[in-house]
C-alpha positions as a Python dict, from the first residue, in 0.01 Angstrom:
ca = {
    (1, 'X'): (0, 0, 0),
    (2, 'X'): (131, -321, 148),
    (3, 'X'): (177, -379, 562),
    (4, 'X'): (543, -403, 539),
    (5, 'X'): (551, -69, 363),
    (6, 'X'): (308, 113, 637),
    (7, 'X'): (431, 37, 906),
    (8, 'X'): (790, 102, 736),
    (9, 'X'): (646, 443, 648),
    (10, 'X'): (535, 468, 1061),
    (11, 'X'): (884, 393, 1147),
    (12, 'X'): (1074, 670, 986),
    (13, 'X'): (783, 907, 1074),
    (14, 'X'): (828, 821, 1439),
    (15, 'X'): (1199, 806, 1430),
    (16, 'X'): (1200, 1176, 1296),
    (17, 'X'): (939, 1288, 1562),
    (18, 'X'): (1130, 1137, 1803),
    (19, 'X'): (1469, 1375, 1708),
    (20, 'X'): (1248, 1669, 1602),
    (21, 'X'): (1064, 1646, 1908),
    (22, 'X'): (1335, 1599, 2125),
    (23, 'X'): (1498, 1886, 1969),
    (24, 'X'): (1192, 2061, 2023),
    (25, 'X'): (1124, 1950, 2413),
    (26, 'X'): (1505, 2033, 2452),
    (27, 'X'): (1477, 2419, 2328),
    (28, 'X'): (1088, 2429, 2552),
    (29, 'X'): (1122, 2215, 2820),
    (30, 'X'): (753, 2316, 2964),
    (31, 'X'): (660, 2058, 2644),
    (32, 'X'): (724, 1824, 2917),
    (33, 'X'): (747, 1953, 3242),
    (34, 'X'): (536, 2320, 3307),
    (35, 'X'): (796, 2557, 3504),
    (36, 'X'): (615, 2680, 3807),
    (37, 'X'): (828, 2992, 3962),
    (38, 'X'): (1119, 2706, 3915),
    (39, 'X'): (991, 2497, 4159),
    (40, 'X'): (1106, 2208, 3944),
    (41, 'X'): (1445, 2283, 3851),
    (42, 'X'): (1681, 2018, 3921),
    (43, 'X'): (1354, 1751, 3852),
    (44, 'X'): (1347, 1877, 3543),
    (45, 'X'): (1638, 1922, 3410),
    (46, 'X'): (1675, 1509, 3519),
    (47, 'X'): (1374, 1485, 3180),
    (48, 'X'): (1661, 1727, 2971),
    (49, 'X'): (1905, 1464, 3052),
    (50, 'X'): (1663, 1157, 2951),
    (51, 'X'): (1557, 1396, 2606),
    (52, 'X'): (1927, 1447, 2551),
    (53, 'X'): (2014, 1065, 2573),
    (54, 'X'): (1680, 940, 2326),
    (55, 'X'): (1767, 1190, 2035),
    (56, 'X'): (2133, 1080, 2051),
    (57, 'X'): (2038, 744, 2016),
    (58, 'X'): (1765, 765, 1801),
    (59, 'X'): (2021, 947, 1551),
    (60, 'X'): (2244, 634, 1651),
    (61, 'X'): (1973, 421, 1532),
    (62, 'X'): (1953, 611, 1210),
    (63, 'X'): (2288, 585, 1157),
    (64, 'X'): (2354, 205, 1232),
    (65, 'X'): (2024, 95, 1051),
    (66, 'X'): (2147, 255, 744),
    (67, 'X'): (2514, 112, 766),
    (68, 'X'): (2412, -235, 879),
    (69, 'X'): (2115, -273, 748),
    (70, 'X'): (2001, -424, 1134),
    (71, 'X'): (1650, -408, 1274),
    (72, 'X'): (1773, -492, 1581),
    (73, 'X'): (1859, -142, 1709),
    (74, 'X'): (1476, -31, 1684),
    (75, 'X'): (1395, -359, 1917),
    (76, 'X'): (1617, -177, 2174),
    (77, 'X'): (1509, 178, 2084),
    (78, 'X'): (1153, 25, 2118),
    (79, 'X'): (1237, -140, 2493),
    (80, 'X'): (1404, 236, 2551),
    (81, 'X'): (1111, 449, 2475),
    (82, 'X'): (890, 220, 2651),
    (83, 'X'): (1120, 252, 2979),
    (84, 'X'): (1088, 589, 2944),
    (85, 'X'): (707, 648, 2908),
    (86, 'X'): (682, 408, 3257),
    (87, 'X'): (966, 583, 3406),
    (88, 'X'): (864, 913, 3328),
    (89, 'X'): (522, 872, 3482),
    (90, 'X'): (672, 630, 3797),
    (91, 'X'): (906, 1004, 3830),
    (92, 'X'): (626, 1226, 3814),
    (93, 'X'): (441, 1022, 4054),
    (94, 'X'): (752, 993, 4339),
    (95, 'X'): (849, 1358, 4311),
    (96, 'X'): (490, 1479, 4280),
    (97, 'X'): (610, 1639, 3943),
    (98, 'X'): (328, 1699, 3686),
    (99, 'X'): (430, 1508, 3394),
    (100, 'X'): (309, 1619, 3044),
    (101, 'X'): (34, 1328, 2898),
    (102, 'X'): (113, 1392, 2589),
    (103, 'X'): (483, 1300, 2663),
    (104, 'X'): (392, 946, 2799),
    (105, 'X'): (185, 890, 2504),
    (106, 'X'): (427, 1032, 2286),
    (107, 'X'): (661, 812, 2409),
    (108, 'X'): (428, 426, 2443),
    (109, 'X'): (373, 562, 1987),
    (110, 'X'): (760, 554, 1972),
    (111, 'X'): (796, 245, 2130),
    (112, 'X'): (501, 66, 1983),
    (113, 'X'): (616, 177, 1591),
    (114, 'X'): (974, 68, 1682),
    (115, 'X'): (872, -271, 1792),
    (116, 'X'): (645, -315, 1495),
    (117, 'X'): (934, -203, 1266),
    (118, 'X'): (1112, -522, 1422),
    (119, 'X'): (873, -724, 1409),
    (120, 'X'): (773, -666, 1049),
    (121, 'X'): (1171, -719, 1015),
    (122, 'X'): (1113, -1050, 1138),
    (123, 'X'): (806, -1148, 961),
    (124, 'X'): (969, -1037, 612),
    (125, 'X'): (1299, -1244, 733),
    (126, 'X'): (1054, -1559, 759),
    (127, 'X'): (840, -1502, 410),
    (128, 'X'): (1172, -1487, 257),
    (129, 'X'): (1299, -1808, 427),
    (130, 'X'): (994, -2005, 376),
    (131, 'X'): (996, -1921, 19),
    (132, 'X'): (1382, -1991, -68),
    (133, 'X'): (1234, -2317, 100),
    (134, 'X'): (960, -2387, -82),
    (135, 'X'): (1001, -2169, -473),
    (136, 'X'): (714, -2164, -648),
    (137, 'X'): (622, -2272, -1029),
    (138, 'X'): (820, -2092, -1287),
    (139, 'X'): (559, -1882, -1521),
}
């Protein structure tokens, strides 16, 4: 199995974690946040809101990657999920609101697989280039 089709394989595994799992964190929000007595309420439901947003455009991404053929989507999905794993922990830290690990890391996988889906975009983009460029000898 070839790089390009790895890390193309990583892609569509994280971008159906990412909807599953939002789905998921959506239906069992202490995936993300634990619930003491409600202490958190309106904190929390500010993480819903951020869930919400990523699995609406992560099936946007789906959508638009299929119609256009574009990597460029997954460059900003990749610059999204990476804002959020920061954010999420900068959040948790301000409001003194325990912030699930395993989302933040959950979250820097996401953005690291959609950035190497780009990237691998853009290295296949080049190969193809540099060999309409330069053909090889006919066998």
């Amino acid at each position: 199995m070839n790089i390009q089709k790895l890390v193309s394989f990583n892609f569509h595994f994280a971008v159906w974690l990412s909807i599953l799992g939002g789905i998921a964190a959506l239906n069992h929000p202490d995936f993300i946040v634990p619930d003491d007595d409600g202490m958190y309420g309106p904190l929390r439901n500010n993480f819903l809101i951020v869930i919400g947003y990523l699995v609406f455009s992560e099936l946007g991404l789906w959508y638009f990657r299929y119609l256009k053929g574009s990597r460029i989507e997954a460059l900003i999905m990749a610059y999204t999920f990476f804002a959020t794993a920061v954010g999420a922990k900068f959040y948790g830290m301000v409001n003194n609101l325990p912030v699930s690990d395993a989302f933040v890391m959950t979250m820097a996988y996401l953005a690291v697989s959609h950035g190497f889906y780009y990237a691998a975009g853009l290295m296949e983009a080049e190969t193809r280039a540099a060999q309409a460029k330069h053909p090889g000898p006919d066998v």
